PDB file of C-alpha atoms and ligand atoms in Angstrom:
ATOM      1  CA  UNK C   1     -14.645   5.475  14.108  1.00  0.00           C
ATOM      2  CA  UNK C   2     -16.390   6.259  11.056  1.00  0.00           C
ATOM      3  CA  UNK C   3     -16.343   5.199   7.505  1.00  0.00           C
ATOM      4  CA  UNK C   4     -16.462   7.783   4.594  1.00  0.00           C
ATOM      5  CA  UNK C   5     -16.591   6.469   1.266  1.00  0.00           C
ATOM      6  CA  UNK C   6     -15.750   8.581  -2.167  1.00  0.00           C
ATOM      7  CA  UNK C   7     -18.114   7.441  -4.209  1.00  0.00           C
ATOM      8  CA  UNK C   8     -16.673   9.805  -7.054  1.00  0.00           C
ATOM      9  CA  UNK C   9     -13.968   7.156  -7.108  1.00  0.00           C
ATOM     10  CA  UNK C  10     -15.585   3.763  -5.620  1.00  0.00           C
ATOM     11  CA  UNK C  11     -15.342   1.637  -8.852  1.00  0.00           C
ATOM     12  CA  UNK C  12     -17.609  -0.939  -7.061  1.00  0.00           C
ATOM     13  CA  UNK C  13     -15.041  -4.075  -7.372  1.00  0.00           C
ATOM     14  CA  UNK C  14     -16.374  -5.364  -4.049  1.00  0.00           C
ATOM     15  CA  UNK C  15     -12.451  -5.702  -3.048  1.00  0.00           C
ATOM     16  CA  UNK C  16     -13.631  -3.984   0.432  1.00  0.00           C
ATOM     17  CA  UNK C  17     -16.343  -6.510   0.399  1.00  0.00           C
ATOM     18  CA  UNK C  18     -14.162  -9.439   0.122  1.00  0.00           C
ATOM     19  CA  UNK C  19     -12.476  -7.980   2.993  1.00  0.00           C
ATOM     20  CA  UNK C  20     -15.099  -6.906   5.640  1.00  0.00           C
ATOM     21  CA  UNK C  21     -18.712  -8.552   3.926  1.00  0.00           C
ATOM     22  CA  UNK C  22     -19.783  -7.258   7.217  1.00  0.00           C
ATOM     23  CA  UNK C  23     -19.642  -3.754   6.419  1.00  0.00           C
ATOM     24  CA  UNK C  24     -19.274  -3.560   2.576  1.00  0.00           C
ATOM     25  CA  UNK C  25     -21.339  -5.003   0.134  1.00  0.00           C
ATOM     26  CA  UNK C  26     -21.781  -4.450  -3.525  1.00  0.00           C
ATOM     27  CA  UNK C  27     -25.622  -4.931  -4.223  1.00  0.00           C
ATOM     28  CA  UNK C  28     -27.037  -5.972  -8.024  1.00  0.00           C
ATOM     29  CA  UNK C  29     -27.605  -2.618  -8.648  1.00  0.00           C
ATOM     30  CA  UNK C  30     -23.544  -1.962  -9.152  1.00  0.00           C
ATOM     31  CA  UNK C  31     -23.631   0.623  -6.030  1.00  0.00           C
ATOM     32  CA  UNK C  32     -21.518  -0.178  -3.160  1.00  0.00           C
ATOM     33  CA  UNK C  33     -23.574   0.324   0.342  1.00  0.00           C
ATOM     34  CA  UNK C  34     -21.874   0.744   3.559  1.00  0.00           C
ATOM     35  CA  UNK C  35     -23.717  -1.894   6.150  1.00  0.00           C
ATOM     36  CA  UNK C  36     -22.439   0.046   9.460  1.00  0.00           C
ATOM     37  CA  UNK C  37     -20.853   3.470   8.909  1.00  0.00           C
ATOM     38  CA  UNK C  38     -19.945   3.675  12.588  1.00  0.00           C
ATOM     39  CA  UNK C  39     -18.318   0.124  13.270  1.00  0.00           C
ATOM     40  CA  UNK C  40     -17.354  -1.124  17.290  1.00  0.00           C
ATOM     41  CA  UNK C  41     -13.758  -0.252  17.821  1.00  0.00           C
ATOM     42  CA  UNK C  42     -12.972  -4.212  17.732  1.00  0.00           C
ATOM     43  CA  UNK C  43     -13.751  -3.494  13.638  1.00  0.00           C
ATOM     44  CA  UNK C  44     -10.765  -1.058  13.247  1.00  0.00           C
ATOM     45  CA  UNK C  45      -8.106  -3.440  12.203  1.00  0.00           C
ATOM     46  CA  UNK C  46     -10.602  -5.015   9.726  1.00  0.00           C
ATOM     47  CA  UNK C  47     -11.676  -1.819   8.314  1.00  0.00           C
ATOM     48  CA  UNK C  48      -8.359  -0.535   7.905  1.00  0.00           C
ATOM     49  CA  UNK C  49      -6.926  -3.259   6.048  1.00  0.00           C
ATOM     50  CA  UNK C  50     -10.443  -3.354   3.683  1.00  0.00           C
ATOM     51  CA  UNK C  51      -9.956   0.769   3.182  1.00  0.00           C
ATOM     52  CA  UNK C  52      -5.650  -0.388   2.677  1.00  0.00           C
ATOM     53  CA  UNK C  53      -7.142  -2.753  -0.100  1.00  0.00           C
ATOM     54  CA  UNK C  54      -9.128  -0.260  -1.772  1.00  0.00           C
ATOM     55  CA  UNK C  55      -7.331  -0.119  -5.613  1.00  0.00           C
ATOM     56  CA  UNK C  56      -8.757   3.588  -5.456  1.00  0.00           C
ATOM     57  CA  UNK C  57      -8.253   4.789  -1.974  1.00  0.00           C
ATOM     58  CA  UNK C  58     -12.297   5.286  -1.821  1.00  0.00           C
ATOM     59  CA  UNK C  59     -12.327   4.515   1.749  1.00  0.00           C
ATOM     60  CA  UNK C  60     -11.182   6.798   4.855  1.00  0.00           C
ATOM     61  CA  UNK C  61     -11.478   6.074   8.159  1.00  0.00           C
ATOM     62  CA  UNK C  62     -12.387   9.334  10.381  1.00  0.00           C
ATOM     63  CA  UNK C  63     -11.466   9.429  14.241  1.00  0.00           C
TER      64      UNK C  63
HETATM   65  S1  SF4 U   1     -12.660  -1.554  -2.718  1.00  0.00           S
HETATM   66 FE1  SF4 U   1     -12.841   0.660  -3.099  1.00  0.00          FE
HETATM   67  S2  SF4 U   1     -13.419   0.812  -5.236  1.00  0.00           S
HETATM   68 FE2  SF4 U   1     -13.843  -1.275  -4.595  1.00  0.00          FE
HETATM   69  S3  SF4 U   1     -15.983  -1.296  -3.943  1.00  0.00           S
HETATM   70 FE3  SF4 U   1     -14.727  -0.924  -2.132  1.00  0.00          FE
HETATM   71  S4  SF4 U   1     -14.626   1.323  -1.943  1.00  0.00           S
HETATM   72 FE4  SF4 U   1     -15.301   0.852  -4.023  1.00  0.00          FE
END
């Protein structure tokens, strides 16, 4: 599994962060860094619903 984000659309609401902090995280700068672009398979159901939560469908999940 890996985790593209469009960062053309990311509006950096940290609404993926609220749902997987262990991969998402909105810094102070206002930029929205990916912690682990290539999550464990036991991630998929948490990355799904974070991408699913997305209010701009930023998030894709590839494989
Ligand atoms: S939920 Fe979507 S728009 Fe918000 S920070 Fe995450 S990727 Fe960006």
């Amino acid at each position: 599994m890996r985790i593209e984000v469009d960062f053309d659309k990311c509006q950096s609401n940290a609404v993926c962060q609220a749902v997987a902090p262990a991969i998402f995280e909105v810094r102070d700068d206002g930029y929205l860094y990916v912690l682990d672009e290539t999550p464990s398979e036991d991630l998929r159901a948490l990355v799904d619903q974070a991408a699913r939560a997305c209010p701009t469908q930023a998030i894709t999940i590839v494989d």
